[in-house]
mmCIF file of C-alpha atoms in Angstrom:
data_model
loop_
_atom_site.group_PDB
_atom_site.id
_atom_site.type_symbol
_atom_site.label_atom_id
_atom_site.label_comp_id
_atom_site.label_asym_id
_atom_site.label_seq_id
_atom_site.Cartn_x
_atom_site.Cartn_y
_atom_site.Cartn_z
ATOM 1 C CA UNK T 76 116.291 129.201 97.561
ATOM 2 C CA UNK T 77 119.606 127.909 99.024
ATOM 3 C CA UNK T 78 119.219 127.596 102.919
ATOM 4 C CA UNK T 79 121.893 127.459 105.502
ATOM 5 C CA UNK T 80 121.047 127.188 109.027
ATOM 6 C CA UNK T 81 122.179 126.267 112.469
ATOM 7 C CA UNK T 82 121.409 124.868 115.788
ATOM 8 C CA UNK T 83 123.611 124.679 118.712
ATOM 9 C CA UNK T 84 122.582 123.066 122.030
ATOM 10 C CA UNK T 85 124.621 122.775 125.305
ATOM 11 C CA UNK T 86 122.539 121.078 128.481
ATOM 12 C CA UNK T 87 124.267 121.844 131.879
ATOM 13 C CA UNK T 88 123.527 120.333 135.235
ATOM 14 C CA UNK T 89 123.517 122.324 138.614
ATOM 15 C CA UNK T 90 121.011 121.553 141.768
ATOM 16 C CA UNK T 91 120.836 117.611 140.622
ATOM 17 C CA UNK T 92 118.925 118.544 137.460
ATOM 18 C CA UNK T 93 119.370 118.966 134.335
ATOM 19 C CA UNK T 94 118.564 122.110 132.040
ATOM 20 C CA UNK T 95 119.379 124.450 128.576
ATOM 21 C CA UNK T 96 122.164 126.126 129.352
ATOM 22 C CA UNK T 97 122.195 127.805 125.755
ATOM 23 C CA UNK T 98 119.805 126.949 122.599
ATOM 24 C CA UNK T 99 120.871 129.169 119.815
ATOM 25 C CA UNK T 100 119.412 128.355 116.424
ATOM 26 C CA UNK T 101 118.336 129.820 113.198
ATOM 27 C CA UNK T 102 115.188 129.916 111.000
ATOM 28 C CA UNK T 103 113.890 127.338 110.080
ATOM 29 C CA UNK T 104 114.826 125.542 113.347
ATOM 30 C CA UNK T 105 113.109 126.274 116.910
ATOM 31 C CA UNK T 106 113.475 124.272 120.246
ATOM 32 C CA UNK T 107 110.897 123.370 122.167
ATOM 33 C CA UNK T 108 111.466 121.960 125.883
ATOM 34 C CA UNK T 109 108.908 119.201 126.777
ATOM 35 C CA UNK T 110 110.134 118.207 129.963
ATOM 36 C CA UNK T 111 106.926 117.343 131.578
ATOM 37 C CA UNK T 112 107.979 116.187 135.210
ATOM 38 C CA UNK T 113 109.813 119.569 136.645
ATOM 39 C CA UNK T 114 110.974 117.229 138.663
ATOM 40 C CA UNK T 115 112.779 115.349 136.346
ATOM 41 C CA UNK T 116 116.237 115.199 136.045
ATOM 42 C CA UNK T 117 116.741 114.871 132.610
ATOM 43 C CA UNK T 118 116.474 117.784 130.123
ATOM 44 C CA UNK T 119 113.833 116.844 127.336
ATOM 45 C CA UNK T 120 113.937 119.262 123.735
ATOM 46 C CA UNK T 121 112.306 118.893 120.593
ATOM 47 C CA UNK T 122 113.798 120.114 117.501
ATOM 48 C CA UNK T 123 111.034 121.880 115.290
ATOM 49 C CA UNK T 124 110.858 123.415 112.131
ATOM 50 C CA UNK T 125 108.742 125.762 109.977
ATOM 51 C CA UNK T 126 110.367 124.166 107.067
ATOM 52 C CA UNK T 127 108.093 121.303 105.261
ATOM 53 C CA UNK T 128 111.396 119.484 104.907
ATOM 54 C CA UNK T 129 115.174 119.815 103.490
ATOM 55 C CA UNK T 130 115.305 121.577 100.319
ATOM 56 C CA UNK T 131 117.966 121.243 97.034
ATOM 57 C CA UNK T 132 121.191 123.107 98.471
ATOM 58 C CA UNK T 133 120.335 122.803 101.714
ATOM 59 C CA UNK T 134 123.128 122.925 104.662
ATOM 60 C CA UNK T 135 122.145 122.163 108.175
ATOM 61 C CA UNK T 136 124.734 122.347 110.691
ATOM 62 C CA UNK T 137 123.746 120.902 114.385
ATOM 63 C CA UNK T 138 126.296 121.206 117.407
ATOM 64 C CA UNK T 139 125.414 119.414 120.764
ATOM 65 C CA UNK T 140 126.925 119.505 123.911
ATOM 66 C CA UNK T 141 125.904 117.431 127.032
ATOM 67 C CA UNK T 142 128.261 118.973 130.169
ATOM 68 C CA UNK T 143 129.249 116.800 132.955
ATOM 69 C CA UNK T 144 126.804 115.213 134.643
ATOM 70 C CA UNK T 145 124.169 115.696 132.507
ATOM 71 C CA UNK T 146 121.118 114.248 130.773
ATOM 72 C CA UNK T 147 119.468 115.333 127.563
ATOM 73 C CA UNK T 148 116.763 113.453 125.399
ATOM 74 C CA UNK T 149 116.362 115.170 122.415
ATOM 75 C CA UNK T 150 113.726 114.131 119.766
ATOM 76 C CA UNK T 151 112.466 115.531 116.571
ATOM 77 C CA UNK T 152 108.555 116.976 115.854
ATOM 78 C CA UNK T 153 107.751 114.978 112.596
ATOM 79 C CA UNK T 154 109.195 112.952 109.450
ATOM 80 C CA UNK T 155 112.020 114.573 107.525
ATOM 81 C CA UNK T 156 111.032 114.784 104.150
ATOM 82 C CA UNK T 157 113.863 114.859 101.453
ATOM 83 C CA UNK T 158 112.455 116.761 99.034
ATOM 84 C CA UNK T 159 113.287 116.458 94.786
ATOM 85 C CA UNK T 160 116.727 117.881 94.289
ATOM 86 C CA UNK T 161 118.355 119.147 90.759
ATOM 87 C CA UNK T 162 122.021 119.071 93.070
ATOM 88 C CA UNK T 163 122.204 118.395 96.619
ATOM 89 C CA UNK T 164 121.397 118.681 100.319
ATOM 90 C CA UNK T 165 123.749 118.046 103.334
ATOM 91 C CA UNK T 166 123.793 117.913 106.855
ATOM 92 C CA UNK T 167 126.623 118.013 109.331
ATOM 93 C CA UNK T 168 126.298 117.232 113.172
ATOM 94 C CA UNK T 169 128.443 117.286 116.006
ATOM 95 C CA UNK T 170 128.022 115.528 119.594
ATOM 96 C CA UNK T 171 130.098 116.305 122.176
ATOM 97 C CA UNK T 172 128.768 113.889 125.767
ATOM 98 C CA UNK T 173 131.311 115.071 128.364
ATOM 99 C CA UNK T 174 132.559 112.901 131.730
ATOM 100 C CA UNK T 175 128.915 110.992 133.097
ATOM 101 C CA UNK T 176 126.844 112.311 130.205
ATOM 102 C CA UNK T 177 123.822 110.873 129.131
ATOM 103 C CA UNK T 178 122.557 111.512 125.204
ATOM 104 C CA UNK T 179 119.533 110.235 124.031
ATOM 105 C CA UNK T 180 118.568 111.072 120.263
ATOM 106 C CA UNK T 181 115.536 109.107 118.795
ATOM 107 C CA UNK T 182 114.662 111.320 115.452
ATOM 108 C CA UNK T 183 111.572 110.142 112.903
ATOM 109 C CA UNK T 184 112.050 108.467 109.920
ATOM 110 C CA UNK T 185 113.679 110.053 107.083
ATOM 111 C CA UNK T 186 111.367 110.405 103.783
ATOM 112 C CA UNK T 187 113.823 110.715 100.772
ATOM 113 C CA UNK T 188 110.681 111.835 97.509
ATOM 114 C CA UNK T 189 111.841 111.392 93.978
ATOM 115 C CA UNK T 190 115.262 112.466 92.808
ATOM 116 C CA UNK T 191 116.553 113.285 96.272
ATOM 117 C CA UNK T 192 119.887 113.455 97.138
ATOM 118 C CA UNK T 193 121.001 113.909 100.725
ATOM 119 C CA UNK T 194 124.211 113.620 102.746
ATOM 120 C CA UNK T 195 124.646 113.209 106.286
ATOM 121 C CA UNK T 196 127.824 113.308 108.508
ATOM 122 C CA UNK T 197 127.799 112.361 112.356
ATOM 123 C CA UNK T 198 130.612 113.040 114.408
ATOM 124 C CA UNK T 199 130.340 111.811 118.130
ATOM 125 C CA UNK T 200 132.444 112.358 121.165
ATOM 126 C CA UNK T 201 132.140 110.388 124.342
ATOM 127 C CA UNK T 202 133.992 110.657 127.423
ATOM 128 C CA UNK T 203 135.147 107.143 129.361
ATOM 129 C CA UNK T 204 132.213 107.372 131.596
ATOM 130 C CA UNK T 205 128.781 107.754 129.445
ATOM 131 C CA UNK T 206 125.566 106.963 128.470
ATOM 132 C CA UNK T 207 124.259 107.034 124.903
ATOM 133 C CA UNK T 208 121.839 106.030 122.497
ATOM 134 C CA UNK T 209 121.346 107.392 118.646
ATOM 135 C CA UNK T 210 118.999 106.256 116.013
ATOM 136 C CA UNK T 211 118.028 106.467 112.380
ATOM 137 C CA UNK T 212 115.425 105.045 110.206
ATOM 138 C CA UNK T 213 115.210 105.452 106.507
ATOM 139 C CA UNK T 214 112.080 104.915 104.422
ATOM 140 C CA UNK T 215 111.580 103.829 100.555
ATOM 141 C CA UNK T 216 110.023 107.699 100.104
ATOM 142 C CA UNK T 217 106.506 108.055 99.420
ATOM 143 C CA UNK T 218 104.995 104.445 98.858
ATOM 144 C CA UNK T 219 101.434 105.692 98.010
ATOM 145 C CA UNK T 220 102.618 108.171 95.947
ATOM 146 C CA UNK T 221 104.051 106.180 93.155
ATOM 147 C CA UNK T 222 108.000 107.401 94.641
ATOM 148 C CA UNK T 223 108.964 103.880 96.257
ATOM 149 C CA UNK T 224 112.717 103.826 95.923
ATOM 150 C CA UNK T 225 112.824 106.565 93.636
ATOM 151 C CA UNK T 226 115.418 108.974 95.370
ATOM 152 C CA UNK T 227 119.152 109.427 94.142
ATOM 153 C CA UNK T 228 121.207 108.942 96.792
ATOM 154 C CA UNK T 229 121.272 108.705 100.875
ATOM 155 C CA UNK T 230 123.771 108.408 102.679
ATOM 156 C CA UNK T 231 124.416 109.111 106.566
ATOM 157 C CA UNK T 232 128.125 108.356 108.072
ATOM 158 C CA UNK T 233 128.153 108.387 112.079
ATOM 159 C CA UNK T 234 131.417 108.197 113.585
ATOM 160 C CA UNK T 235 131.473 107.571 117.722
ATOM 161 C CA UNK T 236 134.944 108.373 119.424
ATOM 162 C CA UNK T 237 135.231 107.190 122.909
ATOM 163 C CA UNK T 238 138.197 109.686 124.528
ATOM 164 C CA UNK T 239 139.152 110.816 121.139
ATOM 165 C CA UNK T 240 139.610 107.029 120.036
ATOM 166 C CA UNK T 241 137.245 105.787 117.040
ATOM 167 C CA UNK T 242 135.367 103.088 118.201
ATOM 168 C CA UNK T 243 132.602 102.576 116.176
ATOM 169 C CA UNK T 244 131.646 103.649 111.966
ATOM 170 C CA UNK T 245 128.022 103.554 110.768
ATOM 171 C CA UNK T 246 127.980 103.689 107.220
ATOM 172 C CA UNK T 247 124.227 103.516 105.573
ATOM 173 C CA UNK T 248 124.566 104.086 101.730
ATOM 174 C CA UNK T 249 121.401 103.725 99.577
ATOM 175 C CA UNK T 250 121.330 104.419 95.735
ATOM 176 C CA UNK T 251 118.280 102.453 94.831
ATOM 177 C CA UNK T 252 118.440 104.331 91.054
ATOM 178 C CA UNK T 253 122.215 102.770 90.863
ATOM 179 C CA UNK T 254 121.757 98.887 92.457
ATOM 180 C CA UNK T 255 118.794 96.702 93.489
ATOM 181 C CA UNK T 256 117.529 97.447 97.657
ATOM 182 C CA UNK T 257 116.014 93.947 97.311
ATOM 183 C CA UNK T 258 119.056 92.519 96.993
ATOM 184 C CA UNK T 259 120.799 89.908 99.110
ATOM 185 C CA UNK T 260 122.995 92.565 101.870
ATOM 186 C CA UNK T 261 120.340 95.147 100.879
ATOM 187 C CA UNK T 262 116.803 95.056 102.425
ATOM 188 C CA UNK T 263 115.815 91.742 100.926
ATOM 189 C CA UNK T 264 112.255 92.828 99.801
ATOM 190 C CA UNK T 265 111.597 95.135 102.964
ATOM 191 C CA UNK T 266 111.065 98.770 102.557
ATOM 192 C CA UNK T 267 112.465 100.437 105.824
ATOM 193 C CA UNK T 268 115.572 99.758 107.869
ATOM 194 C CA UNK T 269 116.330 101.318 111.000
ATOM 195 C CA UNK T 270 119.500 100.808 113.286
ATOM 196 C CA UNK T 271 119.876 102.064 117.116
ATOM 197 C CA UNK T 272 122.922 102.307 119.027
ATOM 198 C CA UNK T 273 123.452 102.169 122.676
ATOM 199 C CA UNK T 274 126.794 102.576 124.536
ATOM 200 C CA UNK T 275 127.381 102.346 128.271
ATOM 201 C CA UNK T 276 130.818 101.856 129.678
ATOM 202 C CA UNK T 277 129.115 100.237 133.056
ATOM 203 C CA UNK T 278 126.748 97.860 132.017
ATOM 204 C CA UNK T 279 126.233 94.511 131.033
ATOM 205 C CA UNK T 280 125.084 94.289 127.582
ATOM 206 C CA UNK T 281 123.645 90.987 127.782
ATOM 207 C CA UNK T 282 120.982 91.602 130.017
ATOM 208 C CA UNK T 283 119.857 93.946 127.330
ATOM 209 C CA UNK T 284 120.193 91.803 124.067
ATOM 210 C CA UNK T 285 118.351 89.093 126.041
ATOM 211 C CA UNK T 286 115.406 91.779 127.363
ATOM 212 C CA UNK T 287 115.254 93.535 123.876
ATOM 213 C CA UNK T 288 114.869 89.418 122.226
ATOM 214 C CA UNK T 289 111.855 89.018 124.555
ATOM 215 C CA UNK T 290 110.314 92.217 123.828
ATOM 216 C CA UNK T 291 110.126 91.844 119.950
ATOM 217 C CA UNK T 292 110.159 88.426 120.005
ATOM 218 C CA UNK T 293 106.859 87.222 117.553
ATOM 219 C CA UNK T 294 106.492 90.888 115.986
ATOM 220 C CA UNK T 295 105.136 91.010 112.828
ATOM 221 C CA UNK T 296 106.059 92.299 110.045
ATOM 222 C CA UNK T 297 109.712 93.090 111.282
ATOM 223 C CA UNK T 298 113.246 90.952 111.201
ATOM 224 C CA UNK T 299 115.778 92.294 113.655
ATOM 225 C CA UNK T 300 118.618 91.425 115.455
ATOM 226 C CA UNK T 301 121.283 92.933 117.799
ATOM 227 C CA UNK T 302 124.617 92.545 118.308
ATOM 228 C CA UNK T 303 127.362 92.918 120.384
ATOM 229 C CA UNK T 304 129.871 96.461 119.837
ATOM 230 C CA UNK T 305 133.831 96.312 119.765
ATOM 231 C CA UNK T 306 133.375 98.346 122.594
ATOM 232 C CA UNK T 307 130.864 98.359 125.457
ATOM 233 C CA UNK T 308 127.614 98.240 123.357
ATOM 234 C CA UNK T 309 125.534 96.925 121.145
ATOM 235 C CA UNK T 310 123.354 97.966 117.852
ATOM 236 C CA UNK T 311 119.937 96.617 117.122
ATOM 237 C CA UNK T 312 118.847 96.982 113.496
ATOM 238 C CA UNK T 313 115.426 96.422 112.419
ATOM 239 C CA UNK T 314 113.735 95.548 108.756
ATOM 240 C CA UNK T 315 110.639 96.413 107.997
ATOM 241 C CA UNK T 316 107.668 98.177 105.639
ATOM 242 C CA UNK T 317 105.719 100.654 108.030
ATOM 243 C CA UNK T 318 107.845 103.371 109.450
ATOM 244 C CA UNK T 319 105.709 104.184 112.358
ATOM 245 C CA UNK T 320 106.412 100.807 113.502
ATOM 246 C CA UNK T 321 109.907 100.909 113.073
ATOM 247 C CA UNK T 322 109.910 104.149 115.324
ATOM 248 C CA UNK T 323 107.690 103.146 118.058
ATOM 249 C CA UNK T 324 109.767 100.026 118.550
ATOM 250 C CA UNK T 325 113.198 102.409 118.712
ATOM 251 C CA UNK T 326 111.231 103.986 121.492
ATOM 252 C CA UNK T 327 110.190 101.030 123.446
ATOM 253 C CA UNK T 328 113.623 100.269 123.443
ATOM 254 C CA UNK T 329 115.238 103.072 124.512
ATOM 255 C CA UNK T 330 112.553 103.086 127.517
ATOM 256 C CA UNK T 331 114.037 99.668 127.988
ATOM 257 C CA UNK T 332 117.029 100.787 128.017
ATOM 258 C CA UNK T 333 116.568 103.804 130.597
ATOM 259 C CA UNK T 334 114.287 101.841 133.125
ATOM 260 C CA UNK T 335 116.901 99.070 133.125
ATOM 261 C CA UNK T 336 120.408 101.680 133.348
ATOM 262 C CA UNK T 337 118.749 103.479 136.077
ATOM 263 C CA UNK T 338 117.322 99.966 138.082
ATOM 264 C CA UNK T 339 121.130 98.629 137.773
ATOM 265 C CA UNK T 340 123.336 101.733 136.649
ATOM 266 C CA UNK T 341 127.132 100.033 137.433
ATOM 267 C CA UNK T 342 126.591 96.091 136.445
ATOM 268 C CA UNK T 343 129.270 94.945 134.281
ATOM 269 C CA UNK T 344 128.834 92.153 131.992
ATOM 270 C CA UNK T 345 131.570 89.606 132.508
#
């Protein structure tokens, strides 16, 4: 049965905290807040789901809005499983971080089964002043089920605007059915990939690359590497064959990332 559903999110600020102004969503989506520190002032939401994952025909639409001022960390409850598809699934979300907004999105891997085909498009505003960080990882599907690199097609365009201007394209495209994922510019005999963004238009990116070096520095059973943004930022990608990894490592970095922004929240790289 087709499915179309919705989720819509807009965090406010008022009182020096943070908090759900409106969460309006549809079946099979529900929001959970797990803000555990009242005190806190960041606004922490799950995204659940009494779905067991996206289905053929599919259409999820997701709009978020981060006011000024604000801080929202917004994570997921579990793997999304891509489930075997005669046509198609999409997905369509919209991020809208206004002036000294802070975003935080670190979702679980994606797990495309056999004969999957899904779509993603990610459309990102940021204000001048902002804090942000977005991830994905993408799995071969179900290793011990026989499905490694058995789905059709995935593919998940992010576009981040920075006062309407495009600034950065993420473009991950994977038809293992249609060329080899071993391949030299593919994932070179690994069987996850994973890719985190971070954008800050105060501080010093360098500090980070050089912190984030050190901390997975000697890892095994990973290759990684960051670089440097046309804009103030930088993107750390990540190879690797256990998923769980790949996501705990996305979230060591991110705490990196917040313990350092908040210890030195205006220093400018030269």
């Amino acid at each position: 049965m087709q499915l179309s559903t919705h989720l819509h999110i807009i965090a406010g600020f008022k009182n020096d905290k943070s908090f759900l102004k409106q969460g309006y969503y549809k079946q099979p989506f529900k929001l959970a807040n797990v803000t555990e520190d009242r005190r806190d002032d960041t606004l922490r939401l799950m995204i659940t789901s009494s779905s067991p994952g996206v289905l053929d025909d599919d259409t999820y639409s997701i709009e978020i809005s981060v006011e000024e001022n604000a801080s929202l960390h917004l994570s997921t409850q579990g793997y999304q499983r891509l489930f075997t598809m005669r046509n198609k699934a999409s997905q369509h979300m919209n991020v809208e971080v206004n002036e000294n907004g802070s975003f935080y999105f670190l979702p679980h891997p994606n797990v495309p089964h056999a004969l999957s085909n899904f779509s993603a498009i990610n459309n990102i505003y940021l204000r001048l002043n902002h804090n942000f960080v977005w991830s994905e990882i993408i799995t071969c599907g179900r290793k011990l089920s026989g499905e490694e690199f058995q789905f059709t097609k995935y593919h998940n365009l992010t576009n981040i605007y920075i006062n309407k201007k495009l600034v950065v394209k993420e473009n991950v495209l994977l038809e293992p059915l249609k060329k080899d994922h071993s391949a030299i510019g593919q994932l070179e005999g690994y069987t996850h990939q994973s890719t985190l963004i971070f954008l800050n238009n105060h501080f010093g990116m360098k500090e980070i690359m050089t912190q984030a070096k050190e901390l997975f520095s000697g890892t095994e059973g990973i290759a990684f590497g960051v670089s440097l943004l046309p804009v103030n930022g930088l993107i750390f990608r990540q190879l690797g064959n256990k998923a769980e990894q790949l996501f705990n490592n996305n979230n060591k970095l991110a705490e990196l990332i917040n313990r350092v922004v908040k210890k030195e929240p205006k220093l400018l790289s030269a």
